[in-house]
Backbone as numpy.savetxt, mean C-alpha at the origin, in Angstrom:
# Nx Ny Nz CAx CAy CAz Cx Cy Cz
-2.40 18.44 -11.85 -1.43 16.97 -12.04 0.06 18.06 -11.52
0.81 16.48 -10.77 2.67 17.12 -10.60 2.93 16.72 -11.80
3.75 17.75 -11.98 4.41 17.53 -13.53 6.25 17.29 -13.04
6.35 17.12 -12.11 7.93 17.45 -11.54 8.57 15.32 -11.32
7.43 14.86 -12.40 8.03 12.87 -12.22 9.48 12.90 -12.29
9.77 11.86 -11.30 11.19 11.54 -11.47 11.31 10.44 -12.46
12.36 10.30 -13.62 12.07 9.23 -14.50 13.70 8.83 -14.21
14.41 8.83 -13.88 15.31 8.00 -13.06 15.64 6.90 -12.37
15.68 5.78 -12.56 15.65 4.87 -11.65 16.29 4.77 -10.34
17.43 4.99 -10.85 18.46 5.19 -9.38 17.94 6.11 -8.81
17.59 7.36 -9.25 17.46 8.37 -8.61 16.20 7.79 -7.55
14.88 7.04 -7.97 13.79 7.13 -7.32 14.22 6.31 -6.04
15.36 5.38 -6.61 15.40 3.96 -5.51 16.31 5.47 -4.03
17.37 5.72 -4.73 18.55 6.37 -4.05 17.89 7.63 -3.61
16.94 8.35 -3.88 16.71 9.36 -3.46 15.54 9.47 -2.65
14.85 8.23 -2.65 13.59 8.25 -1.41 14.13 8.54 -0.15
13.17 9.42 0.63 13.80 9.58 2.12 12.79 9.11 2.47
12.30 8.98 3.88 11.25 8.73 4.80 11.39 10.46 5.02
10.18 11.00 4.77 9.65 12.78 5.66 8.56 12.85 6.46
8.99 13.46 7.29 7.96 13.37 8.44 7.46 15.24 8.19
7.64 15.79 7.44 7.04 17.31 7.24 7.08 17.30 5.77
5.88 18.06 5.61 5.12 18.07 4.07 5.10 19.75 3.93
4.97 20.06 2.60 5.04 21.43 2.31 2.73 21.39 2.26
2.42 21.74 3.35 0.63 21.53 3.81 0.03 22.55 2.19
0.86 23.04 1.88 -0.13 24.16 0.31 0.03 22.79 -0.89
0.77 21.71 -0.88 0.90 20.52 -2.18 0.01 19.79 -1.80
-1.54 20.00 -2.61 -2.09 18.70 -2.76 -2.17 17.82 -3.56
-2.27 16.61 -3.61 -2.43 15.46 -5.02 -3.96 15.55 -5.47
-4.46 15.71 -6.38 -5.92 15.44 -7.12 -5.77 14.01 -6.60
-7.06 13.84 -7.22 -8.22 12.81 -6.67 -7.35 11.83 -8.02
-7.51 12.52 -9.21 -6.97 11.96 -10.77 -5.61 11.01 -10.29
-4.34 11.75 -9.90 -3.30 11.44 -9.76 -2.95 10.56 -8.55
-3.62 11.03 -7.57 -4.01 9.73 -6.83 -4.42 8.55 -7.12
-5.20 8.27 -7.76 -5.82 7.16 -8.27 -5.13 6.75 -9.48
-4.35 7.42 -9.86 -2.81 7.20 -10.87 -2.19 6.02 -10.52
-1.17 7.04 -9.00 -0.64 6.35 -8.21 -0.60 5.30 -8.03
-2.22 4.76 -7.16 -2.73 3.77 -6.62 -2.67 2.58 -7.81
-3.19 3.04 -9.21 -2.90 2.23 -9.75 -1.86 1.29 -10.10
-0.77 2.47 -10.23 0.59 1.74 -10.73 0.89 0.59 -9.68
0.54 1.33 -8.11 0.69 0.36 -7.53 0.26 -0.86 -6.94
-0.81 -0.92 -7.90 -1.54 -2.15 -7.32 -0.36 -2.99 -8.60
0.02 -2.60 -9.50 0.79 -3.66 -9.75 1.50 -4.96 -9.79
2.02 -4.34 -8.23 2.83 -5.40 -7.27 2.48 -6.81 -7.59
3.06 -7.37 -7.31 2.47 -9.20 -6.97 1.87 -9.93 -5.98
1.03 -10.53 -6.08 0.49 -10.97 -5.09 0.31 -12.13 -5.45
-0.21 -12.94 -4.44 -0.60 -14.91 -4.08 -1.54 -15.32 -4.93
-1.51 -16.03 -5.64 -2.26 -16.30 -7.03 -3.27 -15.17 -7.18
-2.18 -13.72 -7.40 -3.28 -12.51 -7.76 -4.27 -11.95 -7.31
-4.57 -12.39 -5.81 -5.72 -11.92 -5.33 -5.52 -10.78 -4.71
-4.60 -10.13 -5.56 -4.57 -8.45 -4.73 -5.37 -8.35 -3.22
-4.93 -8.48 -2.09 -5.97 -8.23 -1.10 -5.51 -7.26 -0.19
-4.69 -6.15 -1.14 -4.60 -4.70 -0.37 -5.95 -3.72 -0.51
-6.21 -3.35 0.24 -7.51 -2.11 0.12 -6.78 -0.66 1.05
-6.81 0.40 -0.23 -6.18 1.74 0.46 -7.83 2.77 0.83
-7.57 3.31 2.58 -8.04 4.33 2.49 -7.44 5.35 2.35
-7.82 6.53 1.57 -7.10 7.55 1.20 -7.82 8.94 2.13
-6.82 8.98 3.09 -7.48 10.61 4.36 -6.97 11.44 3.85
-7.70 12.26 3.32 -6.78 13.53 2.59 -7.65 14.62 3.11
-8.96 14.72 3.77 -9.55 16.06 4.20 -9.46 16.35 5.23
-9.86 17.43 5.55 -9.63 17.82 6.53 -10.58 17.44 7.96
-11.69 16.99 7.40 -12.36 15.92 8.79 -11.95 14.97 8.88
-11.39 13.82 7.58 -10.28 12.44 8.28 -9.09 12.91 8.66
-8.42 13.98 8.58 -6.96 13.87 9.12 -7.68 14.29 10.57
-8.50 14.91 10.64 -9.05 15.14 11.94 -9.43 13.89 13.06
-9.69 12.82 12.33 -10.13 11.35 12.70 -9.39 10.77 13.08
-8.60 10.96 11.78 -7.10 10.45 12.43 -5.88 10.48 13.72
-5.86 11.85 13.66 -5.14 12.53 14.17 -4.73 11.77 16.27
-6.10 11.26 16.48 -5.71 10.74 17.71 -5.87 9.33 17.53
-5.26 8.27 16.39 -5.23 7.31 16.88 -3.55 6.95 16.08
-3.10 8.69 15.55 -1.15 8.43 15.54 -0.64 9.56 15.94
-0.74 9.32 17.66 -0.13 10.69 18.10 1.06 10.85 17.92
1.75 9.75 17.76 3.13 10.15 17.79 3.77 10.39 16.00
2.63 11.06 15.36 2.88 11.49 14.06 2.25 12.33 13.69
1.97 13.03 14.32 1.21 14.23 14.36 1.75 15.33 12.81
2.58 15.62 12.44 3.23 16.67 11.65 2.97 15.34 9.82
3.21 14.43 10.17 3.03 13.71 8.93 1.36 14.00 8.43
0.85 13.84 9.62 -1.11 13.65 9.14 -1.06 15.25 9.42
-0.60 16.21 10.16 -1.03 17.80 9.42 -0.47 17.87 8.06
0.66 17.67 8.12 1.29 18.72 6.75 0.90 17.86 5.29
0.92 16.74 5.18 0.68 15.24 4.25 0.00 16.03 3.17
0.18 15.78 2.37 -1.08 16.06 1.11 -1.90 15.09 1.36
-1.37 13.82 1.86 -2.62 12.06 2.32 -2.24 11.46 3.08
-2.85 10.80 3.84 -2.37 9.80 4.69 -3.12 8.21 3.88
-2.27 7.43 3.53 -3.02 6.05 3.16 -2.95 5.30 3.95
-4.14 4.61 4.20 -4.21 3.59 4.99 -3.82 2.00 4.08
-2.93 1.63 4.64 -3.06 -0.16 3.79 -3.56 -0.87 5.06
-4.68 -1.69 4.05 -5.43 -2.58 4.72 -5.31 -3.96 3.81
-5.55 -5.12 4.32 -5.28 -6.18 3.97 -6.68 -6.86 4.22
-7.22 -7.36 3.06 -8.56 -8.05 3.33 -8.53 -9.27 3.17
-9.02 -9.29 4.74 -9.11 -11.17 5.28 -10.24 -11.90 4.15
-10.90 -11.39 3.21 -11.82 -11.78 2.54 -11.66 -11.32 1.04
-9.87 -11.64 0.73 -10.21 -11.09 -0.46 -10.56 -12.33 -1.91
-10.12 -13.81 -0.97 -10.68 -14.92 -2.24 -12.35 -14.39 -2.89
-13.01 -13.81 -2.83 -14.22 -13.59 -2.89 -14.18 -12.79 -4.09
-13.08 -12.37 -4.15 -13.13 -11.72 -5.66 -12.54 -12.42 -6.94
-11.70 -13.78 -6.49 -11.76 -14.73 -7.07 -12.00 -14.56 -8.64
-13.19 -14.95 -8.47 -13.93 -15.42 -9.97 -13.56 -14.32 -10.49
-14.10 -12.78 -10.26 -13.86 -11.64 -10.86 -12.57 -11.33 -11.16
-11.81 -11.74 -10.60 -10.26 -11.37 -11.56 -9.92 -12.20 -12.21
-10.11 -13.47 -12.14 -9.64 -14.74 -13.00 -10.56 -14.47 -14.14
-11.87 -14.50 -14.23 -12.55 -14.43 -15.30 -12.19 -13.31 -16.25
-11.88 -11.96 -15.65 -11.38 -10.52 -16.47 -9.83 -11.16 -17.20
-9.39 -12.14 -16.66 -7.98 -12.61 -17.26 -8.59 -13.39 -18.71
-9.41 -14.01 -18.58 -9.92 -14.48 -20.06 -10.32 -13.68 -20.41
-11.16 -12.61 -20.09 -11.30 -12.03 -21.15 -10.84 -11.10 -22.09
-9.53 -10.75 -21.05 -8.23 -10.12 -21.94 -7.39 -11.35 -22.84
-7.87 -12.19 -22.52 -7.16 -13.49 -23.32 -5.71 -13.19 -22.52
-5.43 -13.48 -21.34 -4.31 -13.43 -21.08 -4.40 -14.83 -20.13
-5.79 -15.69 -20.01 -5.68 -16.79 -19.54 -7.07 -17.45 -19.92
-6.54 -19.02 -20.46 -7.60 -19.96 -21.30 -9.06 -20.27 -20.12
-9.82 -20.28 -20.58 -11.21 -20.78 -20.04 -10.75 -21.88 -18.86
-10.09 -22.81 -19.40 -9.77 -24.48 -19.08 -8.84 -24.15 -17.54
-8.04 -23.33 -17.76 -6.89 -22.87 -16.88 -7.97 -22.11 -15.73
-8.84 -21.28 -16.25 -9.54 -20.74 -15.11 -10.15 -21.50 -14.19
-11.09 -22.25 -14.87 -11.86 -23.42 -14.30 -10.77 -23.85 -13.07
-9.50 -24.71 -13.10 -9.02 -25.35 -13.04 -8.10 -24.96 -11.50
-7.93 -23.32 -11.81 -6.88 -22.75 -10.82 -8.20 -22.43 -9.85
-9.26 -21.49 -10.40 -10.31 -21.53 -9.12 -10.62 -22.53 -8.37
-10.84 -23.51 -8.68 -11.73 -25.05 -8.14 -10.28 -25.35 -7.28
-8.98 -25.05 -7.72 -8.32 -25.71 -6.91 -7.62 -24.44 -6.12
-7.59 -22.87 -6.01 -7.74 -22.36 -4.89 -8.54 -22.13 -3.86
-9.65 -21.68 -4.63 -11.11 -21.93 -3.18 -10.48 -23.13 -2.55
-10.27 -24.80 -2.92 -10.40 -25.17 -2.15 -8.91 -25.28 -0.88
-8.27 -24.63 -1.33 -6.60 -24.26 -0.99 -7.67 -23.07 0.55
-7.93 -22.29 -0.19 -8.36 -21.00 1.16 -9.21 -22.06 2.04
-9.84 -23.00 2.00 -10.86 -23.79 3.08 -10.08 -24.23 3.96
-8.67 -24.41 3.69 -7.72 -25.06 4.65 -7.15 -24.12 5.42
-7.08 -23.32 4.94 -6.19 -22.08 5.83 -6.57 -21.77 6.67
-5.91 -21.21 8.03 -6.19 -20.96 9.12 -6.19 -19.31 9.17
-6.65 -18.86 9.94 -6.95 -17.49 10.10 -5.51 -16.64 10.06
-4.60 -17.60 10.71 -2.73 -16.49 10.69 -2.46 -17.23 9.33
-2.58 -18.11 9.05 -2.02 -18.36 7.97 -2.06 -17.45 6.56
-3.42 -17.38 6.85 -4.32 -16.43 5.48 -3.40 -14.97 6.08
-3.35 -14.57 6.99 -3.15 -13.36 7.44 -1.53 -13.16 7.46
-0.91 -14.08 7.41 0.79 -13.97 7.28 0.94 -13.94 5.55
0.19 -14.66 4.73 0.59 -14.67 3.07 -0.55 -13.01 3.03
-1.35 -12.29 3.42 -2.20 -11.13 2.64 -1.21 -10.36 3.60
-0.21 -10.03 4.63 0.82 -9.44 5.08 1.77 -8.85 4.22
2.11 -9.87 3.76 3.35 -10.57 2.59 2.61 -9.77 1.35
1.94 -9.64 1.03 1.37 -9.12 -0.53 1.44 -7.37 0.22
0.70 -6.96 1.53 0.59 -5.98 1.46 1.49 -5.31 1.44
2.64 -5.55 1.98 4.33 -5.25 1.91 4.49 -4.50 0.84
4.24 -5.86 -0.26 4.67 -5.36 -1.28 4.05 -4.62 -1.90
2.88 -4.35 -1.91 2.16 -3.24 -2.76 2.70 -1.74 -1.96
2.37 -1.64 -1.03 3.34 -0.59 0.08 4.73 0.14 -0.40
5.49 -0.94 -0.83 6.83 -0.51 -1.16 6.68 -0.12 -2.15
6.24 -0.50 -3.09 5.64 -0.15 -4.71 5.26 1.46 -4.50
3.74 1.28 -3.79 3.48 2.62 -3.40 4.50 3.87 -3.23
5.05 3.45 -2.33 6.48 4.73 -1.93 7.09 4.68 -3.34
7.80 4.04 -3.74 8.28 3.98 -5.32 7.77 4.77 -6.21
6.48 4.33 -6.36 5.70 4.95 -7.45 5.24 6.72 -6.81
5.31 6.98 -5.79 4.85 8.30 -5.18 6.38 9.05 -5.65
7.23 8.22 -5.48 8.76 8.97 -5.71 9.34 8.89 -7.26
8.25 8.44 -8.19 8.51 8.88 -9.51 7.60 9.67 -9.73
6.88 9.64 -9.38 5.61 11.11 -9.04 5.88 12.38 -8.67
7.46 12.60 -7.95 7.76 13.35 -7.25 7.47 14.28 -5.94
6.93 12.72 -5.10 6.55 12.99 -4.17 7.32 12.13 -3.50
7.22 12.65 -1.91 8.02 11.82 -0.93 6.61 10.98 0.38
6.81 10.13 0.97 6.24 9.72 1.41 7.40 9.03 3.27
6.42 8.49 3.75 7.16 7.85 5.18 6.26 7.08 5.82
6.57 5.61 6.05 5.57 4.30 6.31 5.64 4.57 7.73
4.52 4.24 8.36 4.03 4.65 9.44 3.29 3.43 10.17
4.35 2.60 11.74 3.49 2.03 12.00 3.01 2.32 13.17
3.44 3.01 14.03 3.28 3.30 15.36 1.37 4.19 15.44
0.78 3.43 14.74 -0.61 3.93 15.27 -1.70 2.91 16.13
-2.75 3.52 15.97 -3.70 2.45 16.83 -4.30 1.72 15.98
-3.59 0.25 16.03 -4.42 -0.19 14.71 -5.74 -0.79 15.12
-6.13 -0.81 16.09 -7.09 -1.81 16.15 -8.31 -0.82 16.36
-7.75 0.96 16.88 -9.02 1.65 16.36 -9.04 2.11 14.93
-9.19 1.99 14.09 -8.43 2.55 12.59 -9.65 2.18 12.09
-9.88 1.18 12.15 -11.19 0.88 10.96 -12.36 0.97 11.54
-12.85 0.97 12.97 -13.73 1.86 13.26 -14.08 3.08 13.15
-12.79 3.62 13.00 -12.92 4.85 13.12 -13.52 5.55 11.87
-13.47 4.73 10.51 -12.95 4.89 9.51 -14.88 3.92 9.28
-15.54 3.79 9.78 -16.59 2.63 9.35 -15.98 1.62 8.80
-15.27 0.87 8.76 -15.03 -0.07 8.15 -14.65 -1.75 8.98
-15.13 -2.56 8.53 -15.11 -4.08 8.75 -13.67 -4.29 9.64
-13.62 -4.21 11.16 -12.49 -4.48 11.22 -12.21 -6.08 11.68
-13.04 -7.23 11.57 -12.78 -8.09 11.33 -12.66 -8.54 9.91
-12.62 -8.08 8.50 -12.24 -8.15 7.72 -10.95 -7.51 6.93
-10.98 -6.24 7.00 -9.93 -5.10 6.74 -8.85 -5.44 7.93
-7.44 -6.25 7.81 -6.44 -6.19 8.69 -5.40 -4.72 8.53
-5.70 -3.78 9.61 -4.44 -2.80 9.24 -2.98 -3.29 8.85
-2.29 -2.84 8.17 -0.79 -2.70 7.59 0.12 -1.99 7.68
-0.21 -0.84 7.49 0.61 0.55 7.88 -0.77 2.01 7.08
0.20 2.89 7.81 -0.21 4.31 7.25 1.11 4.78 6.26
0.53 5.58 4.98 2.00 6.21 4.60 1.12 7.36 4.37
2.17 8.30 4.75 2.28 9.90 4.48 2.86 9.95 3.14
1.87 10.89 2.67 2.24 11.15 1.25 2.12 12.88 0.74
3.39 13.02 0.37 3.11 14.84 0.08 4.50 15.55 -0.76
4.87 16.42 -1.01 5.68 17.18 -0.79 6.82 17.40 0.24
7.96 17.43 0.04 9.11 16.95 1.24 9.11 18.89 1.88
8.77 19.55 2.78 9.17 20.75 3.50 10.97 20.57 3.55
11.58 19.47 3.87 13.30 19.59 3.69 13.60 18.26 3.31
14.48 18.18 2.88 15.06 17.12 1.78 15.05 15.82 2.85
15.04 15.87 3.87 14.79 14.35 4.90 16.47 14.01 5.52
16.74 13.08 5.99 17.70 12.82 6.51 18.24 11.30 5.81
19.43 11.44 5.03 20.34 10.32 4.72 19.97 8.82 5.80
20.41 7.72 5.17 20.68 6.86 6.29 21.38 5.87 5.38
22.04 5.40 6.73 23.11 3.92 6.17 22.60 2.58 6.22
22.66 1.63 5.36 22.53 0.55 5.21 23.80 -0.67 5.53
23.83 -1.43 6.18 24.42 -2.66 6.31 25.45 -3.07 5.07
26.62 -3.35 5.06 26.82 -4.11 3.89 26.64 -5.23 3.42
26.28 -5.58 1.64 25.24 -6.74 1.47 26.48 -7.61 1.90
27.01 -7.97 1.89 28.16 -9.04 2.53 27.67 -9.23 3.76
27.36 -8.59 5.03 26.40 -8.97 6.25 25.53 -9.46 5.80
24.58 -9.44 5.09 23.21 -9.97 5.28 22.68 -10.99 4.39
24.00 -10.81 3.57 23.72 -12.59 2.15 24.61 -13.74 2.35
23.80 -14.72 2.54 24.56 -16.05 2.24 24.48 -16.33 1.17
25.50 -17.25 0.90 25.61 -18.09 -0.85 25.16 -19.83 -0.28
24.66 -20.32 -1.33 24.15 -21.61 -1.18 24.64 -22.02 -2.70
C-alpha cells in the first residue's frame, strides 16, 4: 500500500505531469489499484451507465503482449507499475436494470422513477446510431480517464495518457470482443523516475467566450 498520498487539491492539479519513465521497482498492489479504479469510477456518465471498462496490464506477460502494439511508448510499458487500457463498452445498456435496481435498493431512487427511467432510456438507446453511441461513450470514458489520472496523483503516483498505439489490435491481443469494447486510451501509472517536464497553457481569456 502506497503511503505517500497527496492531500492538497491544488498540488494534485498543478503537480500532475505526463511521465514517460518510471521507477520499475515500484509496484501497485491489486488492492490499491482496485481502490484507485473505484474512486475513478465516481466520474459522471450519461444516464449513469458507466460505459468505461478497464484492462490492467501489470504482469510481465501482459506487458510483453502490449509492447508490439505500443511501439512508440516502450519506456512507459516497460517501467510503469501498470498500463491501464480504457475501453468504452458499446453494450453498456445491458447494465441499465442492474444499476437502477441498485439505486432503488440503496434508497437513492424510488421504484416508480426507476421503471419510468429504464423504459425511457431503453427506448432511446434503440433509436441511437452506432456513431451517436460511440460519441456519448467516448465523452464518458474521457471523463473517467481524467479522473483516474487525478486519483492516481492523489495516491502519490504519476501517469501518462497514451493515444499512440494500435487500437485495432488491442482487444484481439487480450482476448476481448472488439465489436463490443471500443479502445479509448492507455494510461501508464507508477512512480516517476524523474520529475517530468512542466508545460504551459494558453491564457484563459484566449480560450473563453462569454455570452
